[in-house]
Short mmCIF file of C-alpha atoms and ligand atoms in Angstrom, two decimals:
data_model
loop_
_atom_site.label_atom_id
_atom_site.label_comp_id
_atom_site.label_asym_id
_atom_site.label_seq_id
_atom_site.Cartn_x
_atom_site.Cartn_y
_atom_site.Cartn_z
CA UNK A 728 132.89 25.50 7.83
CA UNK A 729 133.41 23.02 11.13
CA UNK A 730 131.72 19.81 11.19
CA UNK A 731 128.29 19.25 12.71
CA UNK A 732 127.03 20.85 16.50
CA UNK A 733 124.48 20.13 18.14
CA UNK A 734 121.50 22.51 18.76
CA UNK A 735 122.15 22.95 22.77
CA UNK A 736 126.12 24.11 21.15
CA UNK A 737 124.63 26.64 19.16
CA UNK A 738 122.15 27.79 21.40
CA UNK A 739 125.25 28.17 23.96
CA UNK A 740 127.14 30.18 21.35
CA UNK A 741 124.57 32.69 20.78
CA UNK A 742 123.47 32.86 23.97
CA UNK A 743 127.35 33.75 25.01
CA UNK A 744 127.50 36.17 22.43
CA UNK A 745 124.93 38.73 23.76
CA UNK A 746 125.20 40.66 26.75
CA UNK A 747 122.70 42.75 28.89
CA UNK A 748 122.55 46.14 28.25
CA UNK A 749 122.30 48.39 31.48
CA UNK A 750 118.57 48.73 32.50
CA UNK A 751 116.96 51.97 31.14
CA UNK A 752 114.02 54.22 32.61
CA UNK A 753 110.94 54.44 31.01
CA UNK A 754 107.41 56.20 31.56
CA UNK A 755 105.21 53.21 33.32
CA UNK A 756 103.18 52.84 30.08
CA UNK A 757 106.61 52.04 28.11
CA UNK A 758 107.63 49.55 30.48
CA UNK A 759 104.50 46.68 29.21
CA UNK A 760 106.16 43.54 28.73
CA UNK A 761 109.16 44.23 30.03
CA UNK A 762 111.59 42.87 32.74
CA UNK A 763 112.00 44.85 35.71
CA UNK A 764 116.00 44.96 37.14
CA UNK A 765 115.42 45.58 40.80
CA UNK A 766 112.72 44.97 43.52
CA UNK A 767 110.27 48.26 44.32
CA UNK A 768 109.21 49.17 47.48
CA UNK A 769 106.12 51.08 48.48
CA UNK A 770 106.16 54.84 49.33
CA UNK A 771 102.69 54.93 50.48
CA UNK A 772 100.64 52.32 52.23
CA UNK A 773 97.46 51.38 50.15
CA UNK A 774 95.01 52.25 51.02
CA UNK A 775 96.80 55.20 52.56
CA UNK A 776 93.45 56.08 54.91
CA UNK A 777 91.57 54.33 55.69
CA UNK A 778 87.96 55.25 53.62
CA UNK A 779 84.71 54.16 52.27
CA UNK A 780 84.03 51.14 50.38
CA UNK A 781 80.35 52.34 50.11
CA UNK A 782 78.53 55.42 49.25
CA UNK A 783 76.35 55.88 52.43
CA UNK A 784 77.12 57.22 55.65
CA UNK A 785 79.65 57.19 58.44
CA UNK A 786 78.72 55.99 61.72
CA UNK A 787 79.80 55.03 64.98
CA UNK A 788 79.02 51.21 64.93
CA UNK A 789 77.06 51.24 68.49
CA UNK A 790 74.81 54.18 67.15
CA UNK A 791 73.02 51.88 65.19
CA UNK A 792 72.42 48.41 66.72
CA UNK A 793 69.14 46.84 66.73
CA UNK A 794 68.68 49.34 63.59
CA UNK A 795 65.95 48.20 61.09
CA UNK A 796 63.05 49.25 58.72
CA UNK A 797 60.48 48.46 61.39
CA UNK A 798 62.63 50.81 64.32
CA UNK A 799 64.98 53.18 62.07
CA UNK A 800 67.86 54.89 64.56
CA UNK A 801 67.70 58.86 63.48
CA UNK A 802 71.27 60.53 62.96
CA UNK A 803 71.87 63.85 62.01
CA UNK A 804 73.69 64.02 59.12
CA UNK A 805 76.87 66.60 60.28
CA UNK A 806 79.17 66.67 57.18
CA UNK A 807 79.64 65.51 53.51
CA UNK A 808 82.50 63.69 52.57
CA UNK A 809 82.84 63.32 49.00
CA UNK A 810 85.93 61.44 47.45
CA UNK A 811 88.93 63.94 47.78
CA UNK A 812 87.85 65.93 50.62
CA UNK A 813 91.24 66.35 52.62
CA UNK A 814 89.75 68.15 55.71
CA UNK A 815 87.16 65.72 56.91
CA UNK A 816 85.83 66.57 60.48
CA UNK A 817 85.72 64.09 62.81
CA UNK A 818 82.34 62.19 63.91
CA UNK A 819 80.42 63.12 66.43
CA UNK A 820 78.54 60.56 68.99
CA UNK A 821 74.71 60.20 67.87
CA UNK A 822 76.08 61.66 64.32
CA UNK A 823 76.30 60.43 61.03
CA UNK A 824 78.36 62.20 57.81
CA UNK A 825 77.01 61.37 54.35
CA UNK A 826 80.62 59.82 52.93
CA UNK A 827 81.35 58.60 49.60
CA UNK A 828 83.05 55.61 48.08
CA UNK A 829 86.67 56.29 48.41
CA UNK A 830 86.65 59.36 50.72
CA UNK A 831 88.76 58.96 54.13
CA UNK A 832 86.77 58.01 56.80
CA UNK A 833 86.16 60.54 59.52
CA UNK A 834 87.81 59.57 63.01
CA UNK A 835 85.49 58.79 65.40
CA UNK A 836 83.68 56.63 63.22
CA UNK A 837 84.11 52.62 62.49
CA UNK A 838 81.59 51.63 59.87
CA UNK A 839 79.73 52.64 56.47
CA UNK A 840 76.23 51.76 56.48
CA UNK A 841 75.63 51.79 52.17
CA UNK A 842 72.78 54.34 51.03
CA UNK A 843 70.43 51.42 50.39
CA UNK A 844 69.74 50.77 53.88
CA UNK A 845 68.93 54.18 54.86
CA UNK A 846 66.31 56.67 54.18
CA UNK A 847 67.04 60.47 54.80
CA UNK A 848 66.96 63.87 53.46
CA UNK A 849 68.04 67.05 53.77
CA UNK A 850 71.83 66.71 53.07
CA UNK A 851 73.63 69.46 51.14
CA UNK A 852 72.56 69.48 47.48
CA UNK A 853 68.83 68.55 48.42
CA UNK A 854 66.11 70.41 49.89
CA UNK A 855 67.49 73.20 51.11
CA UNK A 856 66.49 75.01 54.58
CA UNK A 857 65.64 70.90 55.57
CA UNK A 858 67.86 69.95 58.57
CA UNK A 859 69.94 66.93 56.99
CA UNK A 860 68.81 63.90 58.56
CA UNK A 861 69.64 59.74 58.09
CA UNK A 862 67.11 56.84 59.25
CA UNK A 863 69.38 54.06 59.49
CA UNK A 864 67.20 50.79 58.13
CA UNK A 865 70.11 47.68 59.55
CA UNK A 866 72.93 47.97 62.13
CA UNK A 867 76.82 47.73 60.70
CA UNK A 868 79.55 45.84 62.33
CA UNK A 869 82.55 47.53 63.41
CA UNK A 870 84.70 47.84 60.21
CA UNK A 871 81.71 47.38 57.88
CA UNK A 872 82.59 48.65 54.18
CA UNK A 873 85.80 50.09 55.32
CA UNK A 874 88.58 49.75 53.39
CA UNK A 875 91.55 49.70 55.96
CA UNK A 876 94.78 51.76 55.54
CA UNK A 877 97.61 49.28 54.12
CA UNK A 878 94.99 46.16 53.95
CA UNK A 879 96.65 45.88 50.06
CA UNK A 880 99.79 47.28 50.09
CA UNK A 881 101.99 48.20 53.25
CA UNK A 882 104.21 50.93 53.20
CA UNK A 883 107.74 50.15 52.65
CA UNK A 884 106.84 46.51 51.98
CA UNK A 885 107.97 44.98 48.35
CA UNK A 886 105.49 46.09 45.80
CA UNK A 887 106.77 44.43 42.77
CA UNK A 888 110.05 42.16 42.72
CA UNK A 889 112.98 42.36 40.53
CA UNK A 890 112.33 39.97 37.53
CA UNK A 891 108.73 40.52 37.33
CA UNK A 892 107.49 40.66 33.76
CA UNK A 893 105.47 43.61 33.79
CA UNK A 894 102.07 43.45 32.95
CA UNK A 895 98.35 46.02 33.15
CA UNK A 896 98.40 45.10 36.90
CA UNK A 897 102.02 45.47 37.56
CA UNK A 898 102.02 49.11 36.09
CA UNK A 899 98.87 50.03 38.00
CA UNK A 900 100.17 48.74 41.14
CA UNK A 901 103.16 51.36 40.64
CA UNK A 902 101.19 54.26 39.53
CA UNK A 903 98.90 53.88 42.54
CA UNK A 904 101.92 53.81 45.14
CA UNK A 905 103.02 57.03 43.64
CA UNK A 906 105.92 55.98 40.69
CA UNK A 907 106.16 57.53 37.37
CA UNK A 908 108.59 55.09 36.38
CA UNK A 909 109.89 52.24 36.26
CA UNK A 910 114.08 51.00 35.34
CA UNK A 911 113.55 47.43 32.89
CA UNK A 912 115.95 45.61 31.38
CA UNK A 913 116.73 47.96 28.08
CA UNK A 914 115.52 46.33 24.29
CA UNK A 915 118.60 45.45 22.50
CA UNK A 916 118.89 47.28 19.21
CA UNK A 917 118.85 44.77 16.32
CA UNK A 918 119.91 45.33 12.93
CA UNK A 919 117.58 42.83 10.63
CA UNK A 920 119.80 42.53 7.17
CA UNK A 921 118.05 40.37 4.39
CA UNK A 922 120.74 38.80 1.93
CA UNK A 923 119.58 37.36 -2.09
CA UNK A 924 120.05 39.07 -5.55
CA UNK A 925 116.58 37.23 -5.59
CA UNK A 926 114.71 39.35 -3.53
CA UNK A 927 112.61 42.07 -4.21
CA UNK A 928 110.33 44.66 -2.73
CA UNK A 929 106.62 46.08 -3.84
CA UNK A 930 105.38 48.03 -5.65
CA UNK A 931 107.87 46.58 -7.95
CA UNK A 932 106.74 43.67 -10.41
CA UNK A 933 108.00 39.98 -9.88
CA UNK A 934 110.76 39.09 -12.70
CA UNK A 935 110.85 35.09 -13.53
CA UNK A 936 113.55 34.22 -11.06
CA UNK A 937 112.58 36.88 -8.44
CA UNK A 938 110.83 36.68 -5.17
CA UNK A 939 109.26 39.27 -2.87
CA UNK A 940 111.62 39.32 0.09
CA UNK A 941 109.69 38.75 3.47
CA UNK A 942 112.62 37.45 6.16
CA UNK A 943 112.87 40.69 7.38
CA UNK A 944 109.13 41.56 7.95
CA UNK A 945 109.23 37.98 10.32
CA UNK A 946 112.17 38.44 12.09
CA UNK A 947 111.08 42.21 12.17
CA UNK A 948 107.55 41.26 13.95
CA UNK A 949 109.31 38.28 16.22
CA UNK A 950 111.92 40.57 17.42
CA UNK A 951 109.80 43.71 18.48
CA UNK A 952 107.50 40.82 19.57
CA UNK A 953 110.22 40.32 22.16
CA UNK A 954 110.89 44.31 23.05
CA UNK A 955 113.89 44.43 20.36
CA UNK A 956 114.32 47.73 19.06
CA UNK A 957 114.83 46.82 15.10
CA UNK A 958 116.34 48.43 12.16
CA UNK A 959 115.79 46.82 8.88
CA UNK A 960 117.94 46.32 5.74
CA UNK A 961 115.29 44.33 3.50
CA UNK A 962 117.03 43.89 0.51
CA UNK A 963 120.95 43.78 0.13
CA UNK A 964 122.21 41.96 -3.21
CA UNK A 965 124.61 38.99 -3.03
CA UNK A 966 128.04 41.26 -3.27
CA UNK A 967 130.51 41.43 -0.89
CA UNK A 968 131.05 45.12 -0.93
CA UNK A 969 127.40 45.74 -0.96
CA UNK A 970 127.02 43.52 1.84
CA UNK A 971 129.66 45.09 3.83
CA UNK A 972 129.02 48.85 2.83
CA UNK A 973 125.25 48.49 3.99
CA UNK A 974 125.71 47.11 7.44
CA UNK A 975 129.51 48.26 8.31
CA UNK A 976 128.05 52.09 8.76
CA UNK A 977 125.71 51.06 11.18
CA UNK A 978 127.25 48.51 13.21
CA UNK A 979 128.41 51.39 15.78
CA UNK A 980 124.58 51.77 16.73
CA UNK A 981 123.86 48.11 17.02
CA UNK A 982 123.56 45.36 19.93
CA UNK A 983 123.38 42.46 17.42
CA UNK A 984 123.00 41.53 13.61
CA UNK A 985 120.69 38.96 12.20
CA UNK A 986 121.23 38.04 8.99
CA UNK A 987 119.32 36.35 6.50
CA UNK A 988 120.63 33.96 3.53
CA UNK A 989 123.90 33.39 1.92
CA UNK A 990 125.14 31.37 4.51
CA UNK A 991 124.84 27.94 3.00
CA UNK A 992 127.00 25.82 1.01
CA UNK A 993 126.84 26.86 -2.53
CA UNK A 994 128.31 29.55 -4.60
CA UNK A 995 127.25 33.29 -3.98
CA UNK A 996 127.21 32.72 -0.37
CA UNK A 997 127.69 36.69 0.87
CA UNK A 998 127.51 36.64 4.07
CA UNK A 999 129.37 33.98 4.79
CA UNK A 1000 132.12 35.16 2.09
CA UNK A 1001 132.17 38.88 3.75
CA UNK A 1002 132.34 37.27 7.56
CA UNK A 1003 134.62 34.59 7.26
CA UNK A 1004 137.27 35.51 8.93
CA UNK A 1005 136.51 38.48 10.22
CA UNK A 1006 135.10 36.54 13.60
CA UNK A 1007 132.19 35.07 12.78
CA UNK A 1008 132.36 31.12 12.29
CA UNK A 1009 129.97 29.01 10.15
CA UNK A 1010 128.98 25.69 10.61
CA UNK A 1011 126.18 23.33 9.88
CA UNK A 1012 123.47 22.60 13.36
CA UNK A 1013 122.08 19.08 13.19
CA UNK A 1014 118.78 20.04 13.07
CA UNK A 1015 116.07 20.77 10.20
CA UNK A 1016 115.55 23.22 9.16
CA UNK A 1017 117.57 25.45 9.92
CA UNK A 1018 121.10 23.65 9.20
CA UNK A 1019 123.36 26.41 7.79
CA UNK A 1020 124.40 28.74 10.87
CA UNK A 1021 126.73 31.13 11.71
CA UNK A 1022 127.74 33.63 14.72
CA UNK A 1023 130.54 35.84 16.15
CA UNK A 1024 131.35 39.07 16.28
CA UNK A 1025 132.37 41.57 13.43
CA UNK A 1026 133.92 44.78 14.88
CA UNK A 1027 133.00 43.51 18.07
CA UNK A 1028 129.38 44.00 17.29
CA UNK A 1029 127.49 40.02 17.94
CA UNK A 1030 126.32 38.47 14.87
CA UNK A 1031 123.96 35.88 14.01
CA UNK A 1032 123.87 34.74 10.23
CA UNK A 1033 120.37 32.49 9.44
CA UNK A 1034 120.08 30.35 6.92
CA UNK A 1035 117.64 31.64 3.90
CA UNK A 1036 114.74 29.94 3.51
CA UNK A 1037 112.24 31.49 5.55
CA UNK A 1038 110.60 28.20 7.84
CA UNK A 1039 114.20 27.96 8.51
CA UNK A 1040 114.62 31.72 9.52
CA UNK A 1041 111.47 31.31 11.34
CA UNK A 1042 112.46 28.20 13.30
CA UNK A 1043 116.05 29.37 13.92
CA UNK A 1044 114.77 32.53 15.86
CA UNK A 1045 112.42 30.45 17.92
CA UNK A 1046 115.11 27.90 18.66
CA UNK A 1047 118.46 30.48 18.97
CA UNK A 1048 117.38 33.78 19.16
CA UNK A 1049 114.46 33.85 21.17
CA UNK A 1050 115.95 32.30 24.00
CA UNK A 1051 119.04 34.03 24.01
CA UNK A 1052 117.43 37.42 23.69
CA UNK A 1053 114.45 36.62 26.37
CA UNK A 1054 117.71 36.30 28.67
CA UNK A 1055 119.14 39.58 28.19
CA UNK A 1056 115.48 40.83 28.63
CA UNK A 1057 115.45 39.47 32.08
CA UNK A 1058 112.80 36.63 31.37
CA UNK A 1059 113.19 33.47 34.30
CA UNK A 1060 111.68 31.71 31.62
CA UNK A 1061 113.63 31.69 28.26
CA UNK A 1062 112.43 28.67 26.73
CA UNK A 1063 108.63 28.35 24.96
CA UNK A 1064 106.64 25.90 27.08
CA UNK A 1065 107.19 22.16 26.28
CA UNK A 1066 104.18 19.89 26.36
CA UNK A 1067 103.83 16.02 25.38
CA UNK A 1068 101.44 15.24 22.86
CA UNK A 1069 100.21 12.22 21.04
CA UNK A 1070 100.80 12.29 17.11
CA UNK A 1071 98.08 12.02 14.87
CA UNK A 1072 100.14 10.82 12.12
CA UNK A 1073 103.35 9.01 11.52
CA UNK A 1074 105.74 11.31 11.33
CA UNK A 1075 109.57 10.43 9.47
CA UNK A 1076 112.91 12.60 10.45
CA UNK A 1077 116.40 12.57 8.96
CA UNK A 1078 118.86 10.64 11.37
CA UNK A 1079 121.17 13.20 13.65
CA UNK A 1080 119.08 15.82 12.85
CA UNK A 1081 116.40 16.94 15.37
CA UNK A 1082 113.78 18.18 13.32
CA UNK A 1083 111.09 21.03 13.83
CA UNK A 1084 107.89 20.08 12.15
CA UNK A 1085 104.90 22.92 12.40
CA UNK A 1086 102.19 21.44 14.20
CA UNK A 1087 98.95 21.87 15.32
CA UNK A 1088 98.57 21.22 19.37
CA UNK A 1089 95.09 20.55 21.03
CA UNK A 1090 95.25 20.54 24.84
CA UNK A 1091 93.89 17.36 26.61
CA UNK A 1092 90.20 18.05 27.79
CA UNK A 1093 88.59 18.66 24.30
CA UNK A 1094 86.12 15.59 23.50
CA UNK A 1095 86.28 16.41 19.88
CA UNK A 1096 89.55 14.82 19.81
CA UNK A 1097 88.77 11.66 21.01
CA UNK A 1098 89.53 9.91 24.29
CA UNK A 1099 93.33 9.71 24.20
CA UNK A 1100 93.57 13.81 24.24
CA UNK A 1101 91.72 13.63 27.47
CA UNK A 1102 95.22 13.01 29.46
CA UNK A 1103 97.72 14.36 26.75
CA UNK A 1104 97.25 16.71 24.08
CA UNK A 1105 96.99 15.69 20.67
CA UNK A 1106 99.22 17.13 18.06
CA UNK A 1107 99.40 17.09 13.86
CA UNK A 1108 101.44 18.20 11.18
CA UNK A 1109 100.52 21.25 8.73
CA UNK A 1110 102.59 21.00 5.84
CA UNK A 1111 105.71 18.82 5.02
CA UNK A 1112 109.18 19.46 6.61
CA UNK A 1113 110.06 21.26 3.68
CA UNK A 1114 111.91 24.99 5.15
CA UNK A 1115 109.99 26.62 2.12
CA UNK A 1116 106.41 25.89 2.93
CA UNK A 1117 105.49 29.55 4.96
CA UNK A 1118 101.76 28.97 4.57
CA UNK A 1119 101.72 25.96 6.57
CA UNK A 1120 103.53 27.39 9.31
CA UNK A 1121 100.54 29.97 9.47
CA UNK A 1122 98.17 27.22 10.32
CA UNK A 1123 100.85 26.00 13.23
CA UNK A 1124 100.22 26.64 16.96
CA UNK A 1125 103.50 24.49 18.08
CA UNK A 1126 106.57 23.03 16.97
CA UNK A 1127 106.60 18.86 16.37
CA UNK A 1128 110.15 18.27 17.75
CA UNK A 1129 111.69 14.55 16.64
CA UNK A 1130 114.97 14.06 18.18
CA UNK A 1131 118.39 13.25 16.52
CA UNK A 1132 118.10 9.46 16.88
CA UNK A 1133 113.94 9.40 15.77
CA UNK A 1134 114.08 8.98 11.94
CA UNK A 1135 110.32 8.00 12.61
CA UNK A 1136 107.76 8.86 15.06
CA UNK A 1137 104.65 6.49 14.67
CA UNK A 1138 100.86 7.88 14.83
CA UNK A 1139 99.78 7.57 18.16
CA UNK A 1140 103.04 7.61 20.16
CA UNK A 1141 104.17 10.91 22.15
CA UNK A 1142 105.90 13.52 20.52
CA UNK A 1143 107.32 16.82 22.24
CA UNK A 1144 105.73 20.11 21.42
CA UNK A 1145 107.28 23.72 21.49
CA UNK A 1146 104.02 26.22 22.26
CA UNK A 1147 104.34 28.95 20.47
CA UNK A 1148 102.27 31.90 21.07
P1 AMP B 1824 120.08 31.16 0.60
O1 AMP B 1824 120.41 30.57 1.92
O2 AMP B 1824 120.51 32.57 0.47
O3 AMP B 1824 120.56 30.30 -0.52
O4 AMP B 1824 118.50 31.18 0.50
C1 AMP B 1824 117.76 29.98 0.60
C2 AMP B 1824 116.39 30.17 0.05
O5 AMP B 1824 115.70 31.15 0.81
C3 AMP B 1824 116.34 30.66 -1.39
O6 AMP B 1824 115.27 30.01 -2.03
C4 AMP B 1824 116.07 32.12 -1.24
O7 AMP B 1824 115.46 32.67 -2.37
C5 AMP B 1824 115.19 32.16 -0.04
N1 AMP B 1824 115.33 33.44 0.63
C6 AMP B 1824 116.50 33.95 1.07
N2 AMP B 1824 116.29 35.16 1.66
C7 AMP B 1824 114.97 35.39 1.57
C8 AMP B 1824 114.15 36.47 2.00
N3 AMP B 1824 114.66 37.53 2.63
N4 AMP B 1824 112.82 36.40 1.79
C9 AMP B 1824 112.32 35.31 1.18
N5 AMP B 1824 113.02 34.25 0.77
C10 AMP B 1824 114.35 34.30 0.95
MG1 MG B 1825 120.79 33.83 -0.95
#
């Protein structure tokens, strides 16, 4: 065990530790929330015709002027042009075609007047033997309801840049200029390993002294929360051998380890007793909760060893891991959004530690608050500082952070929030 580092030194250590694995190729559907490595160009222009924005009928623009219900202009109705059609003749003078939304437009003609302002009949599909006739009820501009070739996307312009977090629109956009898939930054694969001769698992019945073990199932959900792929020991006993003959086997198949417990300063301490010198260092963060810490590497593989108590597991991954593993996703931004918000109560914090409290955060704008949260935010406490209290950090939207030198913020004063979520 070093002496005390700071947060920002920790942060720096992890973050070091981890590495980006080489971007990987997924079906577009796989790639949600994910980073994409390089910028994509488009194939095809979209639209790549131009076509109908309007069910109605294709026209030549000067056909129809001065068109209305009182003096309809007449067309014969040539073609039909549903949506698909890949021959579509090309438009006559004094003709219309009936067209549909979507279909290419016909050369020859330079406007869509919609189905509303038209009467007709005849047209294939409807009284057959009638010859297929339009009455044109208003004139169309040149270019009315036609969706131009390229007006959204040009092709070989940049679709979607390198670094964009992909989202429902991203992934549509590169369907719809023709890609399959996509190459994103690849999910490291994390190996979750719960520590304590403590912990136990259902269906079985709680012994006095026993707990049900639930570390893993959060750092589980936060980490595939982030695109990790995880693998989960949930319940390894405080033993040495144990310890190392559970995660040793599967280290060759693993980007990084997070463990929790046994890393503190008492007796039975396992993971810090199998890792000590074997390249992973421990040392106590100034912060709370969270104190006990660890990282390295252990046959090469990167390590991080949390603390046990499960705020503190909780808080560690939002302050450590989450940033350092939102970089090797790609993410620009790696740190949760920071806001300033006015306490609603006095709020005390250990001196040279920066603490985490769980808070509640309501944004400025909301009258029920009062007048002060109309320029800041307002923010409150659930539950103590205690790194057992789980429930409370279930109420939380945010994370109350007091810095080293604050061993008291007062009610009322501004206090820096984490968002989470
Ligand atoms: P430790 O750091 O191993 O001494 O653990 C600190 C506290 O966290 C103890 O009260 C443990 O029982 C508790 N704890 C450790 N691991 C877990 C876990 N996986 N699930 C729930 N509580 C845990
Ligand atoms: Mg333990």
């Amino acid at each position: 065990m070093v002496g005390v580092i700071s947060v920002e030194d920790h942060l720096a250590k992890v973050t070091a530790l981890l590495s980006r694995p080489p971007g990987v190729e997924l079906p577009l559907a796989d790639c949600a929330g994910k980073v994409l490595v390089a910028d994509v160009h488009a194939g095809v222009s979209l639209p790549p015709f131009d076509n109908s924005a309007m069910d109605g009928f294709a026209v030549r623009s000067v056909d129809v002027v001065g068109a209305s219900s009182d003096e309809p202009v007449e067309l014969p109705v040539v073609a039909d042009i549903p949506a698909g059609r890949t021959d579509v003749p090309a438009l006559l003078p004094g003709t219309a075609h009936r067209i549909m939304t979507g279909a290419a437009m016909p050369s020859g003609a330079d406007s869509v007047v919609p189905v509303e302002r038209t009467e007709g009949s005849g047209w294939p599909g409807s009284d057959p033997g009638t010859e297929p006739v339009v009455r044109v009820l208003a004139g169309a501009d040149p270019g009315a309801h036609v969706r131009r070739t390229g007006e959204d996307v040009a092709s070989g312009s940049l679709a979607l840049a390198g670094g964009t977090l992909l989202g429902a629109a991203h992934l549509g956009l590169a369907a719809a200029v023709g890609l399959d898939r996509l190459t994103v930054h690849a999910a490291p694969r994390v190996l979750v390993v719960s520590t304590g001769s403590e912990l136990v698992l259902p269906p079985e019945p709680l012994r006095h002294g026993q707990i049900y073990e639930s570390n893993s199932v959060m750092l589980t959900a936060a980490l595939r929360g982030l695109g990790c792929e995880v693998e989960t020991v949930r319940s390894v006993a405080d033993d040495v051998e144990t310890f190392r003959g559970a995660i040793e086997p599967r280290l060759a198949t693993t980007d990084l380890v997070v463990t929790s417990g046994g890393v503190s300063a008492g007796a039975y301490e396992v993971v810090k007793d199998a890792l000590t010198g074997v390249g992973v260092e421990f040392a106590k963060v100034g912060m709370q909760p969270g104190g006990p810490q660890g990282c390295g590497r252990w046959n090469g593989v990167p390590v991080v060893t949390l603390p046990g108590n499960p705020v503190a597991v909780l808080v560690s991954f939002e302050v450590f891991l989450r940033p350092a593993l939102r970089a090797v996703l790609g993410h620009e931004q790696v740190q949760r959004t920071k806001v300033a918000a006015r306490l609603t109560e006095t709020l005390t914090s250990p001196s040279g530690k920066r603490q985490y409290r769980r808070g509640y955060y309501t944004p400025p704008g909301n009258a029920e608050s009062g007048p002060a949260a109309q320029v800041t935010g307002v923010v409150g406490p659930r539950g103590g500082p205690g790194s057992h209290l789980l429930a409370a950090f279930t109420q939380a939207n945010c994370l109350i952070v007091l810095p080293e030198d604050v061993t008291e913020a007062a009610a009322g004063t501004e206090a820096e929030v984490l968002l989470l979520g």
